[in-house]
CSV table of C-alpha atoms in Angstrom, one decimal:
chain,number,residue,atom,x,y,z
Q,1,GLY,CA,0.0,0.0,0.0
Q,2,GLN,CA,0.9,3.6,-0.3
Q,3,GLN,CA,2.7,5.4,2.5
Q,4,VAL,CA,1.1,8.7,3.5
Q,5,MET,CA,3.4,11.4,4.8
Q,6,GLN,CA,2.4,13.7,7.5
Q,7,ILE,CA,4.5,16.7,8.5
Q,8,PRO,CA,5.9,17.5,10.9
Q,9,GLN,CA,6.6,14.1,12.6
Q,10,TYR,CA,6.8,15.9,16.0
Q,11,GLN,CA,5.7,19.3,17.3
Q,12,HIS,CA,6.4,20.8,20.7
Q,13,VAL,CA,4.5,23.9,21.4
Q,14,GLN,CA,3.9,26.2,24.4
Q,15,GLU,CA,0.4,26.0,25.7
Q,16,GLY,CA,-1.7,28.7,24.0
Q,17,GLU,CA,0.3,28.5,20.7
Q,18,ASP,CA,-1.2,27.3,17.5
Q,19,PHE,CA,-0.4,23.9,15.8
Q,20,THR,CA,-0.8,22.6,12.3
Q,21,THR,CA,-0.2,19.2,10.8
Q,22,TYR,CA,-0.3,18.5,7.1
Q,23,CYS,CA,-1.1,15.3,5.2
Q,24,ASN,CA,-0.1,14.8,1.6
Q,25,SER,CA,-1.1,12.2,-1.0
Q,26,SER,CA,0.2,11.4,-4.4
Q,27,THR,CA,-3.2,10.6,-5.7
Q,28,THR,CA,-6.6,12.4,-5.8
Q,29,LEU,CA,-8.7,11.3,-2.9
Q,30,SER,CA,-12.4,10.7,-2.6
Q,31,ASN,CA,-12.3,11.7,1.0
Q,32,ILE,CA,-9.9,12.0,4.0
Q,33,GLN,CA,-10.4,11.2,7.6
Q,34,TRP,CA,-8.6,12.5,10.7
Q,35,TYR,CA,-8.1,10.6,14.0
Q,36,LYS,CA,-6.6,11.5,17.4
Q,37,GLN,CA,-4.7,9.1,19.6
Q,38,ARG,CA,-4.0,10.1,23.2
Q,39,PRO,CA,-0.8,8.7,24.8
Q,40,GLY,CA,-1.5,5.1,25.8
Q,41,GLY,CA,-4.9,5.2,24.1
Q,42,HIS,CA,-6.5,4.2,20.8
Q,43,PRO,CA,-7.3,6.2,17.7
Q,44,VAL,CA,-10.6,8.1,17.8
Q,45,PHE,CA,-12.3,9.5,14.7
Q,46,LEU,CA,-12.4,13.3,14.5
Q,47,ILE,CA,-13.8,14.1,11.1
Q,48,GLN,CA,-14.2,13.2,7.4
Q,49,LEU,CA,-13.7,15.7,4.6
Q,50,VAL,CA,-15.3,15.0,1.2
Q,51,LYS,CA,-15.5,18.1,-0.9
Q,52,SER,CA,-12.8,20.0,-2.7
Q,53,GLY,CA,-11.6,23.0,-0.7
Q,54,GLU,CA,-13.9,22.0,2.2
Q,55,VAL,CA,-13.2,23.6,5.6
Q,56,LYS,CA,-14.8,22.3,8.8
Q,57,LYS,CA,-14.4,23.5,12.3
Q,58,GLN,CA,-14.8,21.7,15.6
Q,59,LYS,CA,-14.3,24.3,18.4
Q,60,ARG,CA,-10.6,25.1,18.2
Q,61,LEU,CA,-9.8,22.6,15.5
Q,62,THR,CA,-10.0,23.6,11.8
Q,63,PHE,CA,-9.8,20.9,9.1
Q,64,GLN,CA,-9.2,21.7,5.4
Q,65,PHE,CA,-9.3,19.6,2.3
Q,66,GLY,CA,-7.2,20.8,-0.6
Q,67,GLU,CA,-8.7,22.1,-3.8
Q,68,ALA,CA,-7.1,19.3,-5.8
Q,69,LYS,CA,-8.1,16.7,-3.1
Q,70,LYS,CA,-4.6,15.6,-2.6
Q,71,ASN,CA,-3.7,17.2,0.7
Q,72,SER,CA,-5.3,18.2,4.0
Q,73,SER,CA,-4.5,20.0,7.1
Q,74,LEU,CA,-5.5,20.1,10.7
Q,75,HIS,CA,-5.0,23.4,12.6
Q,76,ILE,CA,-5.5,23.8,16.4
Q,77,THR,CA,-5.9,27.3,17.7
Q,78,ALA,CA,-4.6,28.2,21.2
Q,79,THR,CA,-3.5,24.7,22.2
Q,80,GLN,CA,-4.4,23.2,25.5
Q,81,THR,CA,-2.9,20.3,27.5
Q,82,THR,CA,-5.9,18.2,26.4
Q,83,ASP,CA,-4.7,18.5,22.8
Q,84,VAL,CA,-1.7,16.3,23.5
Q,85,GLY,CA,-1.5,13.2,21.4
Q,86,THR,CA,-0.8,11.9,17.9
Q,87,TYR,CA,-2.9,13.1,15.0
Q,88,PHE,CA,-3.3,10.8,12.0
Q,89,CYS,CA,-4.9,11.4,8.7
Q,90,ALA,CA,-6.4,8.3,6.9
Q,91,LEU,CA,-6.9,7.8,3.2
Q,92,PRO,CA,-9.4,5.4,1.7
Q,93,GLU,CA,-8.3,2.4,-0.3
Q,94,GLY,CA,-11.3,1.4,-2.2
Q,95,ASN,CA,-14.4,1.1,-0.1
Q,96,GLU,CA,-13.0,-1.3,2.5
Q,97,LYS,CA,-9.7,-0.1,3.9
Q,98,LEU,CA,-7.9,3.0,5.2
Q,99,THR,CA,-4.2,3.8,4.9
Q,100,PHE,CA,-3.2,5.8,8.0
Q,101,GLY,CA,-0.6,8.6,7.7
Q,102,THR,CA,2.7,8.5,9.6
Q,103,GLY,CA,1.2,10.8,12.3
Q,104,THR,CA,2.2,14.0,14.0
Q,105,ARG,CA,2.9,13.8,17.7
Q,106,LEU,CA,2.0,16.9,19.6
Q,107,THR,CA,3.4,17.7,23.0
Q,108,ILE,CA,2.4,20.8,25.0
Q,109,ILE,CA,4.8,22.7,27.2
Q,110,PRO,CA,2.7,24.1,30.1
Y,1,GLU,CA,-18.8,5.6,22.7
Y,2,ALA,CA,-18.1,2.7,20.4
Y,3,ASP,CA,-18.8,-0.8,21.6
Y,4,ILE,CA,-15.7,-2.7,20.6
Y,5,TYR,CA,-13.8,-4.8,23.1
Y,6,GLN,CA,-10.4,-6.5,23.1
Y,7,THR,CA,-9.0,-9.0,25.5
Y,8,PRO,CA,-6.6,-9.4,27.0
Y,9,ARG,CA,-5.5,-5.8,27.5
Y,10,TYR,CA,-1.9,-6.8,28.4
Y,11,LEU,CA,-0.1,-10.1,27.7
Y,12,VAL,CA,3.4,-11.2,28.5
Y,13,ILE,CA,4.3,-14.6,27.1
Y,14,GLY,CA,7.3,-16.7,26.3
Y,15,THR,CA,8.7,-17.5,22.9
Y,16,GLY,CA,7.0,-20.3,21.0
Y,17,LYS,CA,3.6,-20.0,22.8
Y,18,LYS,CA,0.4,-20.0,20.8
Y,19,ILE,CA,-1.9,-17.0,21.6
Y,20,THR,CA,-5.3,-15.7,20.5
Y,21,LEU,CA,-6.2,-12.0,20.8
Y,22,GLU,CA,-9.9,-11.5,21.1
Y,23,CYS,CA,-12.0,-8.7,19.5
Y,24,SER,CA,-15.7,-8.3,19.7
Y,25,GLN,CA,-18.1,-5.5,18.6
Y,26,THR,CA,-21.8,-5.1,19.3
Y,27,MET,CA,-22.5,-2.6,16.6
Y,28,GLY,CA,-23.3,-5.1,13.9
Y,29,HIS,CA,-20.5,-3.8,11.7
Y,30,ASP,CA,-19.6,-5.9,8.7
Y,31,LYS,CA,-16.0,-4.7,8.4
Y,32,MET,CA,-13.4,-5.5,10.9
Y,33,TYR,CA,-9.7,-4.8,11.0
Y,34,TRP,CA,-6.5,-5.7,12.9
Y,35,TYR,CA,-3.6,-3.2,13.1
Y,36,GLN,CA,-0.2,-3.5,14.6
Y,37,GLN,CA,1.3,-0.3,16.1
Y,38,ASP,CA,4.6,0.2,17.8
Y,39,PRO,CA,4.6,3.0,20.5
Y,40,GLY,CA,4.2,6.4,18.9
Y,41,MET,CA,4.3,5.0,15.4
Y,42,GLU,CA,1.9,4.6,12.5
Y,43,LEU,CA,-0.7,1.9,12.3
Y,44,HIS,CA,-0.1,-1.1,10.0
Y,45,LEU,CA,-3.0,-3.1,8.7
Y,46,ILE,CA,-2.3,-6.8,9.1
Y,47,HIS,CA,-5.8,-8.4,8.5
Y,48,TYR,CA,-9.3,-7.3,7.6
Y,49,SER,CA,-12.7,-8.8,6.9
Y,50,TYR,CA,-15.6,-7.7,4.8
Y,51,GLY,CA,-18.0,-9.9,6.7
Y,52,VAL,CA,-18.6,-13.5,7.9
Y,53,ASN,CA,-16.3,-16.0,6.3
Y,54,SER,CA,-14.3,-13.3,4.6
Y,55,THR,CA,-10.7,-12.5,5.6
Y,56,GLU,CA,-7.9,-10.8,3.8
Y,57,LYS,CA,-4.3,-10.0,4.5
Y,58,GLY,CA,-3.3,-6.4,5.0
Y,59,ASP,CA,-0.3,-4.4,3.9
Y,60,LEU,CA,2.0,-5.6,6.6
Y,61,SER,CA,3.3,-9.1,6.3
Y,62,SER,CA,2.2,-11.0,9.4
Y,63,GLU,CA,2.6,-14.5,10.8
Y,64,SER,CA,-0.8,-14.3,12.4
Y,65,THR,CA,-4.1,-15.7,11.2
Y,66,VAL,CA,-7.7,-14.5,11.7
Y,67,SER,CA,-11.1,-16.0,11.4
Y,68,ARG,CA,-14.6,-14.5,11.0
Y,69,ILE,CA,-17.2,-17.0,11.9
Y,70,ARG,CA,-19.6,-14.6,13.5
Y,71,THR,CA,-20.2,-10.9,12.6
Y,72,GLU,CA,-19.3,-9.7,16.0
Y,73,HIS,CA,-16.1,-11.7,16.6
Y,74,PHE,CA,-12.7,-11.4,14.9
Y,75,PRO,CA,-10.0,-13.2,16.8
Y,76,LEU,CA,-6.3,-13.0,15.8
Y,77,THR,CA,-4.0,-16.0,16.5
Y,78,LEU,CA,-0.3,-16.3,16.6
Y,79,GLU,CA,0.7,-20.0,16.3
Y,80,SER,CA,4.2,-19.5,17.7
Y,81,ALA,CA,5.0,-16.1,19.3
Y,82,ARG,CA,8.5,-14.5,18.9
Y,83,PRO,CA,10.0,-11.4,20.4
Y,84,SER,CA,9.6,-9.6,17.0
Y,85,HIS,CA,5.8,-9.9,17.7
Y,86,THR,CA,6.1,-7.6,20.6
Y,87,SER,CA,3.8,-4.6,19.8
Y,88,GLN,CA,0.3,-3.2,20.4
Y,89,TYR,CA,-2.5,-4.8,18.4
Y,90,LEU,CA,-5.6,-2.7,17.7
Y,91,CYS,CA,-8.9,-4.1,16.5
Y,92,ALA,CA,-11.3,-1.8,14.6
Y,93,SER,CA,-14.7,-2.0,12.9
Y,94,SER,CA,-16.8,0.0,10.5
Y,95,ARG,CA,-20.1,-0.1,8.7
Y,96,ARG,CA,-20.1,-1.5,5.1
Y,97,ALA,CA,-21.8,1.5,3.5
Y,98,SER,CA,-20.8,4.3,1.2
Y,99,GLY,CA,-20.4,7.7,2.6
Y,100,ARG,CA,-19.1,8.2,6.1
Y,101,ASN,CA,-17.3,5.0,7.1
Y,102,GLU,CA,-15.1,5.9,10.1
Y,103,GLN,CA,-13.4,3.1,12.0
Y,104,PHE,CA,-14.1,2.5,15.7
Y,105,PHE,CA,-11.1,1.2,17.6
Y,106,GLY,CA,-10.9,-1.1,20.6
Y,107,PRO,CA,-8.6,-0.3,23.5
Y,108,GLY,CA,-5.8,-2.5,22.1
Y,109,THR,CA,-3.8,-5.5,23.4
Y,110,ARG,CA,-0.2,-4.8,24.4
Y,111,LEU,CA,1.8,-7.9,23.7
Y,112,THR,CA,5.3,-8.6,25.0
Y,113,VAL,CA,7.0,-11.8,23.9
Y,114,LEU,CA,10.1,-12.7,26.0
């Protein structure tokens, strides 16, 4: 399967600073999903983006799907300690599988 | 909260032992998955199933096997565990439908092979 790169691999921010992770695909996507995994936990679904250029917000989280549907970003405004974890994008393979990105691990400096 | 369960949560065993990791879901989902994940790393799909009596190998070569005799149950078996199998194993399920098809994950089994 394809490898899906996310950048950066790690991000350390002061509490209150913003954070962004990017997910890039070499192919045009039908949709993209984002998951969050807390330390010691399991991935939890955050959102699915379907439309070209789509922007969705969940409180301090903003998700964007690129115009060409080949990339996506997750932006967190004014990070809090509860945002700590690894954020994964996930790309569909056909109708049955997902390929998860390499993940971005976010740590917060209080 | 998703209703997907994995047992055991933690397992420490010796090399050569046969083990079965259990995964059950009560959501009636047709699709189920097994992932292997080392700490802080990406998820690697090792097996998946479209439904009863359907199993497929994933992208990561694995010495494990799976079965899907009932919709709700998707156990993973290692015939002879080795230290290289030490990892976290995550089970997930999703609906078989077009549109939104997010995966729901179990809490995982942390396996250590000595």
